[in-house]
mmCIF file with all atom_site columns, C-alpha atoms in Angstrom:
data_model
loop_
_atom_site.group_PDB
_atom_site.id
_atom_site.type_symbol
_atom_site.label_atom_id
_atom_site.label_alt_id
_atom_site.label_comp_id
_atom_site.label_asym_id
_atom_site.label_entity_id
_atom_site.label_seq_id
_atom_site.pdbx_PDB_ins_code
_atom_site.Cartn_x
_atom_site.Cartn_y
_atom_site.Cartn_z
_atom_site.occupancy
_atom_site.B_iso_or_equiv
_atom_site.pdbx_formal_charge
_atom_site.auth_seq_id
_atom_site.auth_comp_id
_atom_site.auth_asym_id
_atom_site.auth_atom_id
_atom_site.pdbx_PDB_model_num
ATOM 1   C CA . UNK D 1 1   ? -44.113 -82.427 54.238 1.00 54.00 ? 1   UNK D CA 1
ATOM 2   C CA . UNK D 1 2   ? -41.110 -80.692 51.695 1.00 56.00 ? 2   UNK D CA 1
ATOM 3   C CA . UNK D 1 3   ? -38.915 -77.711 51.388 1.00 52.00 ? 3   UNK D CA 1
ATOM 4   C CA . UNK D 1 4   ? -38.589 -77.180 47.676 1.00 47.00 ? 4   UNK D CA 1
ATOM 5   C CA . UNK D 1 5   ? -36.433 -72.774 46.597 1.00 45.00 ? 5   UNK D CA 1
ATOM 6   C CA . UNK D 1 6   ? -37.901 -72.500 43.858 1.00 42.00 ? 6   UNK D CA 1
ATOM 7   C CA . UNK D 1 7   ? -35.292 -68.822 42.181 1.00 41.00 ? 7   UNK D CA 1
ATOM 8   C CA . UNK D 1 8   ? -37.081 -66.834 40.266 1.00 39.00 ? 8   UNK D CA 1
ATOM 9   C CA . UNK D 1 9   ? -34.550 -64.443 38.397 1.00 37.00 ? 9   UNK D CA 1
ATOM 10  C CA . UNK D 1 10  ? -36.255 -61.552 35.906 1.00 39.00 ? 10  UNK D CA 1
ATOM 11  C CA . UNK D 1 11  ? -34.254 -61.208 32.317 1.00 37.00 ? 11  UNK D CA 1
ATOM 12  C CA . UNK D 1 12  ? -35.045 -56.825 32.528 1.00 39.00 ? 12  UNK D CA 1
ATOM 13  C CA . UNK D 1 13  ? -33.789 -55.093 29.331 1.00 46.00 ? 13  UNK D CA 1
ATOM 14  C CA . UNK D 1 14  ? -31.860 -51.888 29.557 1.00 53.00 ? 14  UNK D CA 1
ATOM 15  C CA . UNK D 1 15  ? -30.551 -48.817 27.638 1.00 61.00 ? 15  UNK D CA 1
ATOM 16  C CA . UNK D 1 16  ? -27.575 -47.923 27.556 1.00 84.00 ? 16  UNK D CA 1
ATOM 17  C CA . UNK D 1 17  ? -27.381 -44.137 27.939 1.00 88.00 ? 17  UNK D CA 1
ATOM 18  C CA . UNK D 1 18  ? -24.310 -40.789 27.750 1.00 89.00 ? 18  UNK D CA 1
ATOM 19  C CA . UNK D 1 19  ? -25.897 -37.670 28.734 1.00 92.00 ? 19  UNK D CA 1
ATOM 20  C CA . UNK D 1 20  ? -23.214 -34.691 27.038 1.00 94.00 ? 20  UNK D CA 1
ATOM 21  C CA . UNK D 1 21  ? -23.066 -30.682 27.372 1.00 94.00 ? 21  UNK D CA 1
ATOM 22  C CA . UNK D 1 22  ? -21.284 -29.333 23.571 1.00 95.00 ? 22  UNK D CA 1
ATOM 23  C CA . UNK D 1 23  ? -17.576 -28.162 24.035 1.00 96.00 ? 23  UNK D CA 1
ATOM 24  C CA . UNK D 1 24  ? -18.032 -25.367 21.353 1.00 97.00 ? 24  UNK D CA 1
ATOM 25  C CA . UNK D 1 25  ? -21.039 -22.837 20.507 1.00 97.00 ? 25  UNK D CA 1
ATOM 26  C CA . UNK D 1 26  ? -21.456 -20.497 18.602 1.00 98.00 ? 26  UNK D CA 1
ATOM 27  C CA . UNK D 1 27  ? -23.078 -18.399 15.502 1.00 98.00 ? 27  UNK D CA 1
ATOM 28  C CA . UNK D 1 28  ? -24.575 -19.323 12.376 1.00 98.00 ? 28  UNK D CA 1
ATOM 29  C CA . UNK D 1 29  ? -26.925 -18.454 9.696  1.00 98.00 ? 29  UNK D CA 1
ATOM 30  C CA . UNK D 1 30  ? -29.020 -15.730 9.037  1.00 98.00 ? 30  UNK D CA 1
ATOM 31  C CA . UNK D 1 31  ? -31.073 -13.688 11.864 1.00 98.00 ? 31  UNK D CA 1
ATOM 32  C CA . UNK D 1 32  ? -29.623 -11.695 14.721 1.00 99.00 ? 32  UNK D CA 1
ATOM 33  C CA . UNK D 1 33  ? -26.815 -12.549 16.521 1.00 99.00 ? 33  UNK D CA 1
ATOM 34  C CA . UNK D 1 34  ? -26.519 -14.266 19.944 1.00 99.00 ? 34  UNK D CA 1
ATOM 35  C CA . UNK D 1 35  ? -24.150 -11.924 22.442 1.00 99.00 ? 35  UNK D CA 1
ATOM 36  C CA . UNK D 1 36  ? -21.574 -14.170 24.214 1.00 98.00 ? 36  UNK D CA 1
ATOM 37  C CA . UNK D 1 37  ? -22.917 -17.357 22.618 1.00 98.00 ? 37  UNK D CA 1
ATOM 38  C CA . UNK D 1 38  ? -19.825 -19.691 24.400 1.00 97.00 ? 38  UNK D CA 1
ATOM 39  C CA . UNK D 1 39  ? -22.329 -18.299 27.424 1.00 97.00 ? 39  UNK D CA 1
ATOM 40  C CA . UNK D 1 40  ? -24.001 -22.386 26.750 1.00 96.00 ? 40  UNK D CA 1
ATOM 41  C CA . UNK D 1 41  ? -21.472 -24.411 26.869 1.00 94.00 ? 41  UNK D CA 1
ATOM 42  C CA . UNK D 1 42  ? -22.173 -24.918 31.014 1.00 94.00 ? 42  UNK D CA 1
ATOM 43  C CA . UNK D 1 43  ? -25.155 -25.371 32.549 1.00 95.00 ? 43  UNK D CA 1
ATOM 44  C CA . UNK D 1 44  ? -24.082 -23.053 35.344 1.00 96.00 ? 44  UNK D CA 1
ATOM 45  C CA . UNK D 1 45  ? -26.810 -19.701 35.199 1.00 96.00 ? 45  UNK D CA 1
ATOM 46  C CA . UNK D 1 46  ? -24.200 -17.879 32.876 1.00 97.00 ? 46  UNK D CA 1
ATOM 47  C CA . UNK D 1 47  ? -26.484 -16.785 29.386 1.00 98.00 ? 47  UNK D CA 1
ATOM 48  C CA . UNK D 1 48  ? -26.295 -16.680 25.854 1.00 98.00 ? 48  UNK D CA 1
ATOM 49  C CA . UNK D 1 49  ? -28.803 -14.357 25.122 1.00 99.00 ? 49  UNK D CA 1
ATOM 50  C CA . UNK D 1 50  ? -30.632 -12.977 21.862 1.00 99.00 ? 50  UNK D CA 1
ATOM 51  C CA . UNK D 1 51  ? -32.645 -9.064  21.318 1.00 98.00 ? 51  UNK D CA 1
ATOM 52  C CA . UNK D 1 52  ? -35.520 -9.804  19.373 1.00 98.00 ? 52  UNK D CA 1
ATOM 53  C CA . UNK D 1 53  ? -38.650 -7.691  18.199 1.00 96.00 ? 53  UNK D CA 1
ATOM 54  C CA . UNK D 1 54  ? -41.665 -8.202  15.371 1.00 95.00 ? 54  UNK D CA 1
ATOM 55  C CA . UNK D 1 55  ? -40.998 -12.086 14.595 1.00 96.00 ? 55  UNK D CA 1
ATOM 56  C CA . UNK D 1 56  ? -37.547 -10.785 13.936 1.00 98.00 ? 56  UNK D CA 1
ATOM 57  C CA . UNK D 1 57  ? -35.877 -14.548 14.453 1.00 99.00 ? 57  UNK D CA 1
ATOM 58  C CA . UNK D 1 58  ? -31.848 -15.378 15.997 1.00 99.00 ? 58  UNK D CA 1
ATOM 59  C CA . UNK D 1 59  ? -28.904 -16.504 14.005 1.00 99.00 ? 59  UNK D CA 1
ATOM 60  C CA . UNK D 1 60  ? -28.865 -20.784 14.933 1.00 99.00 ? 60  UNK D CA 1
ATOM 61  C CA . UNK D 1 61  ? -27.207 -21.133 18.051 1.00 98.00 ? 61  UNK D CA 1
ATOM 62  C CA . UNK D 1 62  ? -24.783 -24.002 16.713 1.00 98.00 ? 62  UNK D CA 1
ATOM 63  C CA . UNK D 1 63  ? -23.792 -26.401 19.174 1.00 98.00 ? 63  UNK D CA 1
ATOM 64  C CA . UNK D 1 64  ? -21.176 -29.121 19.086 1.00 97.00 ? 64  UNK D CA 1
ATOM 65  C CA . UNK D 1 65  ? -18.082 -31.817 20.186 1.00 97.00 ? 65  UNK D CA 1
ATOM 66  C CA . UNK D 1 66  ? -20.564 -32.886 22.921 1.00 96.00 ? 66  UNK D CA 1
ATOM 67  C CA . UNK D 1 67  ? -17.191 -35.836 23.326 1.00 95.00 ? 67  UNK D CA 1
ATOM 68  C CA . UNK D 1 68  ? -19.505 -38.355 23.310 1.00 94.00 ? 68  UNK D CA 1
ATOM 69  C CA . UNK D 1 69  ? -17.390 -41.851 23.048 1.00 94.00 ? 69  UNK D CA 1
ATOM 70  C CA . UNK D 1 70  ? -20.153 -45.024 22.492 1.00 93.00 ? 70  UNK D CA 1
ATOM 71  C CA . UNK D 1 71  ? -18.800 -47.885 21.767 1.00 93.00 ? 71  UNK D CA 1
ATOM 72  C CA . UNK D 1 72  ? -17.983 -49.473 18.078 1.00 94.00 ? 72  UNK D CA 1
ATOM 73  C CA . UNK D 1 73  ? -20.906 -51.135 16.944 1.00 94.00 ? 73  UNK D CA 1
ATOM 74  C CA . UNK D 1 74  ? -23.178 -49.801 18.993 1.00 94.00 ? 74  UNK D CA 1
ATOM 75  C CA . UNK D 1 75  ? -26.831 -48.908 17.228 1.00 94.00 ? 75  UNK D CA 1
ATOM 76  C CA . UNK D 1 76  ? -27.602 -45.219 17.722 1.00 95.00 ? 76  UNK D CA 1
ATOM 77  C CA . UNK D 1 77  ? -32.291 -46.368 19.655 1.00 94.00 ? 77  UNK D CA 1
ATOM 78  C CA . UNK D 1 78  ? -32.608 -42.351 20.103 1.00 95.00 ? 78  UNK D CA 1
ATOM 79  C CA . UNK D 1 79  ? -31.320 -38.481 21.141 1.00 96.00 ? 79  UNK D CA 1
ATOM 80  C CA . UNK D 1 80  ? -33.242 -36.110 22.916 1.00 97.00 ? 80  UNK D CA 1
ATOM 81  C CA . UNK D 1 81  ? -31.884 -32.328 23.893 1.00 97.00 ? 81  UNK D CA 1
ATOM 82  C CA . UNK D 1 82  ? -32.617 -30.717 26.748 1.00 97.00 ? 82  UNK D CA 1
ATOM 83  C CA . UNK D 1 83  ? -31.909 -26.635 26.741 1.00 98.00 ? 83  UNK D CA 1
ATOM 84  C CA . UNK D 1 84  ? -31.740 -24.993 30.089 1.00 98.00 ? 84  UNK D CA 1
ATOM 85  C CA . UNK D 1 85  ? -33.272 -21.439 28.799 1.00 98.00 ? 85  UNK D CA 1
ATOM 86  C CA . UNK D 1 86  ? -36.483 -18.523 29.713 1.00 99.00 ? 86  UNK D CA 1
ATOM 87  C CA . UNK D 1 87  ? -37.294 -15.076 28.174 1.00 98.00 ? 87  UNK D CA 1
ATOM 88  C CA . UNK D 1 88  ? -38.650 -11.980 28.895 1.00 98.00 ? 88  UNK D CA 1
ATOM 89  C CA . UNK D 1 89  ? -42.232 -11.445 28.055 1.00 97.00 ? 89  UNK D CA 1
ATOM 90  C CA . UNK D 1 90  ? -43.071 -8.067  27.775 1.00 97.00 ? 90  UNK D CA 1
ATOM 91  C CA . UNK D 1 91  ? -45.715 -8.596  24.807 1.00 96.00 ? 91  UNK D CA 1
ATOM 92  C CA . UNK D 1 92  ? -45.580 -11.067 22.858 1.00 96.00 ? 92  UNK D CA 1
ATOM 93  C CA . UNK D 1 93  ? -42.206 -13.051 23.855 1.00 98.00 ? 93  UNK D CA 1
ATOM 94  C CA . UNK D 1 94  ? -40.105 -15.195 22.245 1.00 98.00 ? 94  UNK D CA 1
ATOM 95  C CA . UNK D 1 95  ? -40.881 -18.817 21.438 1.00 98.00 ? 95  UNK D CA 1
ATOM 96  C CA . UNK D 1 96  ? -38.749 -22.079 18.972 1.00 98.00 ? 96  UNK D CA 1
ATOM 97  C CA . UNK D 1 97  ? -38.462 -21.187 16.245 1.00 99.00 ? 97  UNK D CA 1
ATOM 98  C CA . UNK D 1 98  ? -36.449 -25.014 15.135 1.00 99.00 ? 98  UNK D CA 1
ATOM 99  C CA . UNK D 1 99  ? -34.373 -27.369 17.108 1.00 99.00 ? 99  UNK D CA 1
ATOM 100 C CA . UNK D 1 100 ? -32.617 -29.574 14.991 1.00 99.00 ? 100 UNK D CA 1
ATOM 101 C CA . UNK D 1 101 ? -29.872 -32.344 15.150 1.00 99.00 ? 101 UNK D CA 1
ATOM 102 C CA . UNK D 1 102 ? -26.720 -31.287 13.307 1.00 98.00 ? 102 UNK D CA 1
ATOM 103 C CA . UNK D 1 103 ? -24.104 -34.466 11.614 1.00 98.00 ? 103 UNK D CA 1
ATOM 104 C CA . UNK D 1 104 ? -20.610 -33.411 10.853 1.00 93.00 ? 104 UNK D CA 1
ATOM 105 C CA . UNK D 1 105 ? -21.724 -29.785 10.852 1.00 94.00 ? 105 UNK D CA 1
ATOM 106 C CA . UNK D 1 106 ? -24.619 -30.250 8.638  1.00 95.00 ? 106 UNK D CA 1
ATOM 107 C CA . UNK D 1 107 ? -28.540 -29.791 10.186 1.00 97.00 ? 107 UNK D CA 1
ATOM 108 C CA . UNK D 1 108 ? -30.497 -33.408 9.281  1.00 97.00 ? 108 UNK D CA 1
ATOM 109 C CA . UNK D 1 109 ? -33.358 -35.169 9.540  1.00 97.00 ? 109 UNK D CA 1
ATOM 110 C CA . UNK D 1 110 ? -36.750 -32.876 11.632 1.00 98.00 ? 110 UNK D CA 1
ATOM 111 C CA . UNK D 1 111 ? -36.770 -29.975 12.653 1.00 99.00 ? 111 UNK D CA 1
ATOM 112 C CA . UNK D 1 112 ? -38.691 -30.630 16.652 1.00 99.00 ? 112 UNK D CA 1
ATOM 113 C CA . UNK D 1 113 ? -39.822 -26.615 18.101 1.00 99.00 ? 113 UNK D CA 1
ATOM 114 C CA . UNK D 1 114 ? -43.363 -26.589 18.976 1.00 98.00 ? 114 UNK D CA 1
ATOM 115 C CA . UNK D 1 115 ? -43.548 -22.988 18.462 1.00 97.00 ? 115 UNK D CA 1
ATOM 116 C CA . UNK D 1 116 ? -44.683 -22.309 22.426 1.00 96.00 ? 116 UNK D CA 1
ATOM 117 C CA . UNK D 1 117 ? -43.447 -19.196 24.572 1.00 98.00 ? 117 UNK D CA 1
ATOM 118 C CA . UNK D 1 118 ? -40.129 -19.346 26.696 1.00 98.00 ? 118 UNK D CA 1
ATOM 119 C CA . UNK D 1 119 ? -40.792 -19.324 31.003 1.00 98.00 ? 119 UNK D CA 1
ATOM 120 C CA . UNK D 1 120 ? -40.021 -16.335 32.067 1.00 98.00 ? 120 UNK D CA 1
ATOM 121 C CA . UNK D 1 121 ? -38.299 -18.421 35.301 1.00 98.00 ? 121 UNK D CA 1
ATOM 122 C CA . UNK D 1 122 ? -35.550 -20.933 34.133 1.00 98.00 ? 122 UNK D CA 1
ATOM 123 C CA . UNK D 1 123 ? -37.002 -24.199 32.989 1.00 98.00 ? 123 UNK D CA 1
ATOM 124 C CA . UNK D 1 124 ? -35.660 -27.614 31.083 1.00 98.00 ? 124 UNK D CA 1
ATOM 125 C CA . UNK D 1 125 ? -37.113 -28.289 27.700 1.00 98.00 ? 125 UNK D CA 1
ATOM 126 C CA . UNK D 1 126 ? -36.282 -31.406 26.302 1.00 98.00 ? 126 UNK D CA 1
ATOM 127 C CA . UNK D 1 127 ? -36.876 -32.782 22.549 1.00 98.00 ? 127 UNK D CA 1
ATOM 128 C CA . UNK D 1 128 ? -36.714 -36.453 21.475 1.00 98.00 ? 128 UNK D CA 1
ATOM 129 C CA . UNK D 1 129 ? -37.240 -39.599 22.944 1.00 96.00 ? 129 UNK D CA 1
ATOM 130 C CA . UNK D 1 130 ? -35.204 -42.553 23.771 1.00 94.00 ? 130 UNK D CA 1
ATOM 131 C CA . UNK D 1 131 ? -36.565 -44.354 20.582 1.00 96.00 ? 131 UNK D CA 1
ATOM 132 C CA . UNK D 1 132 ? -37.135 -41.021 18.644 1.00 98.00 ? 132 UNK D CA 1
ATOM 133 C CA . UNK D 1 133 ? -34.198 -40.639 16.030 1.00 98.00 ? 133 UNK D CA 1
ATOM 134 C CA . UNK D 1 134 ? -35.767 -37.108 14.907 1.00 98.00 ? 134 UNK D CA 1
ATOM 135 C CA . UNK D 1 135 ? -35.596 -39.337 11.070 1.00 97.00 ? 135 UNK D CA 1
ATOM 136 C CA . UNK D 1 136 ? -30.972 -38.500 10.995 1.00 96.00 ? 136 UNK D CA 1
ATOM 137 C CA . UNK D 1 137 ? -29.818 -42.114 10.639 1.00 95.00 ? 137 UNK D CA 1
ATOM 138 C CA . UNK D 1 138 ? -26.621 -40.709 13.058 1.00 97.00 ? 138 UNK D CA 1
ATOM 139 C CA . UNK D 1 139 ? -23.914 -43.914 14.000 1.00 97.00 ? 139 UNK D CA 1
ATOM 140 C CA . UNK D 1 140 ? -21.826 -43.928 16.608 1.00 96.00 ? 140 UNK D CA 1
ATOM 141 C CA . UNK D 1 141 ? -19.349 -42.154 14.575 1.00 97.00 ? 141 UNK D CA 1
ATOM 142 C CA . UNK D 1 142 ? -21.488 -39.252 14.341 1.00 98.00 ? 142 UNK D CA 1
ATOM 143 C CA . UNK D 1 143 ? -21.778 -39.458 17.809 1.00 97.00 ? 143 UNK D CA 1
ATOM 144 C CA . UNK D 1 144 ? -18.361 -39.348 18.304 1.00 97.00 ? 144 UNK D CA 1
ATOM 145 C CA . UNK D 1 145 ? -17.159 -36.383 16.444 1.00 97.00 ? 145 UNK D CA 1
ATOM 146 C CA . UNK D 1 146 ? -16.858 -33.247 16.901 1.00 97.00 ? 146 UNK D CA 1
ATOM 147 C CA . UNK D 1 147 ? -18.532 -31.930 14.364 1.00 97.00 ? 147 UNK D CA 1
ATOM 148 C CA . UNK D 1 148 ? -21.965 -33.603 15.412 1.00 98.00 ? 148 UNK D CA 1
ATOM 149 C CA . UNK D 1 149 ? -24.230 -31.487 18.070 1.00 98.00 ? 149 UNK D CA 1
ATOM 150 C CA . UNK D 1 150 ? -27.552 -29.654 17.669 1.00 98.00 ? 150 UNK D CA 1
ATOM 151 C CA . UNK D 1 151 ? -28.780 -26.243 16.546 1.00 98.00 ? 151 UNK D CA 1
ATOM 152 C CA . UNK D 1 152 ? -31.101 -23.773 18.478 1.00 99.00 ? 152 UNK D CA 1
ATOM 153 C CA . UNK D 1 153 ? -33.471 -20.975 16.710 1.00 99.00 ? 153 UNK D CA 1
ATOM 154 C CA . UNK D 1 154 ? -35.553 -18.652 18.258 1.00 99.00 ? 154 UNK D CA 1
ATOM 155 C CA . UNK D 1 155 ? -38.221 -16.500 16.878 1.00 99.00 ? 155 UNK D CA 1
ATOM 156 C CA . UNK D 1 156 ? -39.554 -13.229 18.714 1.00 98.00 ? 156 UNK D CA 1
ATOM 157 C CA . UNK D 1 157 ? -43.483 -13.897 19.361 1.00 95.00 ? 157 UNK D CA 1
ATOM 158 C CA . UNK D 1 158 ? -44.789 -11.136 16.728 1.00 93.00 ? 158 UNK D CA 1
ATOM 159 C CA . UNK D 1 159 ? -44.966 -8.191  19.628 1.00 90.00 ? 159 UNK D CA 1
ATOM 160 C CA . UNK D 1 160 ? -43.274 -4.283  19.181 1.00 92.00 ? 160 UNK D CA 1
ATOM 161 C CA . UNK D 1 161 ? -41.868 -4.686  22.281 1.00 95.00 ? 161 UNK D CA 1
ATOM 162 C CA . UNK D 1 162 ? -37.610 -5.227  22.921 1.00 97.00 ? 162 UNK D CA 1
ATOM 163 C CA . UNK D 1 163 ? -37.605 -9.587  23.401 1.00 98.00 ? 163 UNK D CA 1
ATOM 164 C CA . UNK D 1 164 ? -34.723 -11.178 25.450 1.00 99.00 ? 164 UNK D CA 1
ATOM 165 C CA . UNK D 1 165 ? -34.444 -15.132 24.886 1.00 99.00 ? 165 UNK D CA 1
ATOM 166 C CA . UNK D 1 166 ? -32.033 -16.681 27.029 1.00 99.00 ? 166 UNK D CA 1
ATOM 167 C CA . UNK D 1 167 ? -29.560 -20.505 27.499 1.00 98.00 ? 167 UNK D CA 1
ATOM 168 C CA . UNK D 1 168 ? -27.957 -21.159 29.839 1.00 98.00 ? 168 UNK D CA 1
ATOM 169 C CA . UNK D 1 169 ? -27.631 -24.869 28.239 1.00 97.00 ? 169 UNK D CA 1
ATOM 170 C CA . UNK D 1 170 ? -27.768 -26.986 25.802 1.00 97.00 ? 170 UNK D CA 1
ATOM 171 C CA . UNK D 1 171 ? -27.067 -31.054 26.536 1.00 97.00 ? 171 UNK D CA 1
ATOM 172 C CA . UNK D 1 172 ? -28.072 -34.265 24.377 1.00 97.00 ? 172 UNK D CA 1
ATOM 173 C CA . UNK D 1 173 ? -28.257 -37.717 25.059 1.00 95.00 ? 173 UNK D CA 1
ATOM 174 C CA . UNK D 1 174 ? -27.837 -40.241 23.104 1.00 95.00 ? 174 UNK D CA 1
ATOM 175 C CA . UNK D 1 175 ? -29.770 -43.759 24.091 1.00 94.00 ? 175 UNK D CA 1
ATOM 176 C CA . UNK D 1 176 ? -28.020 -46.436 22.601 1.00 93.00 ? 176 UNK D CA 1
ATOM 177 C CA . UNK D 1 177 ? -27.468 -50.563 22.049 1.00 93.00 ? 177 UNK D CA 1
ATOM 178 C CA . UNK D 1 178 ? -23.865 -51.679 22.238 1.00 92.00 ? 178 UNK D CA 1
ATOM 179 C CA . UNK D 1 179 ? -23.295 -54.248 19.462 1.00 89.00 ? 179 UNK D CA 1
ATOM 180 C CA . UNK D 1 180 ? -24.049 -57.582 20.256 1.00 82.00 ? 180 UNK D CA 1
ATOM 181 C CA . UNK D 1 181 ? -27.639 -56.876 21.470 1.00 69.00 ? 181 UNK D CA 1
ATOM 182 C CA . UNK D 1 182 ? -29.193 -54.815 24.112 1.00 58.00 ? 182 UNK D CA 1
ATOM 183 C CA . UNK D 1 183 ? -27.982 -54.838 27.190 1.00 42.00 ? 183 UNK D CA 1
ATOM 184 C CA . UNK D 1 184 ? -29.529 -56.687 29.969 1.00 29.00 ? 184 UNK D CA 1
ATOM 185 C CA . UNK D 1 185 ? -29.205 -57.174 33.872 1.00 25.00 ? 185 UNK D CA 1
ATOM 186 C CA . UNK D 1 186 ? -30.758 -59.802 36.004 1.00 26.00 ? 186 UNK D CA 1
ATOM 187 C CA . UNK D 1 187 ? -32.157 -59.084 39.375 1.00 28.00 ? 187 UNK D CA 1
ATOM 188 C CA . UNK D 1 188 ? -32.751 -62.586 41.451 1.00 31.00 ? 188 UNK D CA 1
ATOM 189 C CA . UNK D 1 189 ? -34.991 -62.939 44.401 1.00 30.00 ? 189 UNK D CA 1
ATOM 190 C CA . UNK D 1 190 ? -35.908 -66.743 46.593 1.00 30.00 ? 190 UNK D CA 1
ATOM 191 C CA . UNK D 1 191 ? -39.120 -67.900 47.328 1.00 31.00 ? 191 UNK D CA 1
ATOM 192 C CA . UNK D 1 192 ? -40.127 -70.789 49.430 1.00 34.00 ? 192 UNK D CA 1
ATOM 193 C CA . UNK D 1 193 ? -43.140 -72.797 48.656 1.00 35.00 ? 193 UNK D CA 1
ATOM 194 C CA . UNK D 1 194 ? -44.373 -76.002 50.649 1.00 36.00 ? 194 UNK D CA 1
ATOM 195 C CA . UNK D 1 195 ? -45.377 -79.381 49.113 1.00 29.00 ? 195 UNK D CA 1
#
């Protein structure tokens, strides 16, 4: 009886990705202004807040300057925007009204807001996905630019009570394929077979 060692190689594809928090946060557009918008830059339980009632909407919290260094020639596969936030629910609460990407200072692609009331305990809500480009056509140079990022607008749910929305931070994860093809890695294992 002869013994052979068969080497099995599994070739798996993986996404490369980069996750960052915004380096700049500011009020933008019409609506009720956010207080201390720069508090929305770091995930540290220090909040930027907005107080709304009667279906009023906030200004956009414009978060940019994420400091991405996506490699030259990479193809953008998808983007996830993750928002750590909470809100009061005295009556109708506060809901997401607009969650969009910003390319070189200009809103681009889909509004991913789903009009769901913010919880009273902080949570992270994710928008987009590893293969969701938001219809925005971002390139690696767009994401590496300091003027790209995301914008968030909240709306009060329709009650008379003054409701408060709180944002701790905004993170963006960009999934990409490096130039030259999908990144891959090998997993090898051996198995002894008798004949």
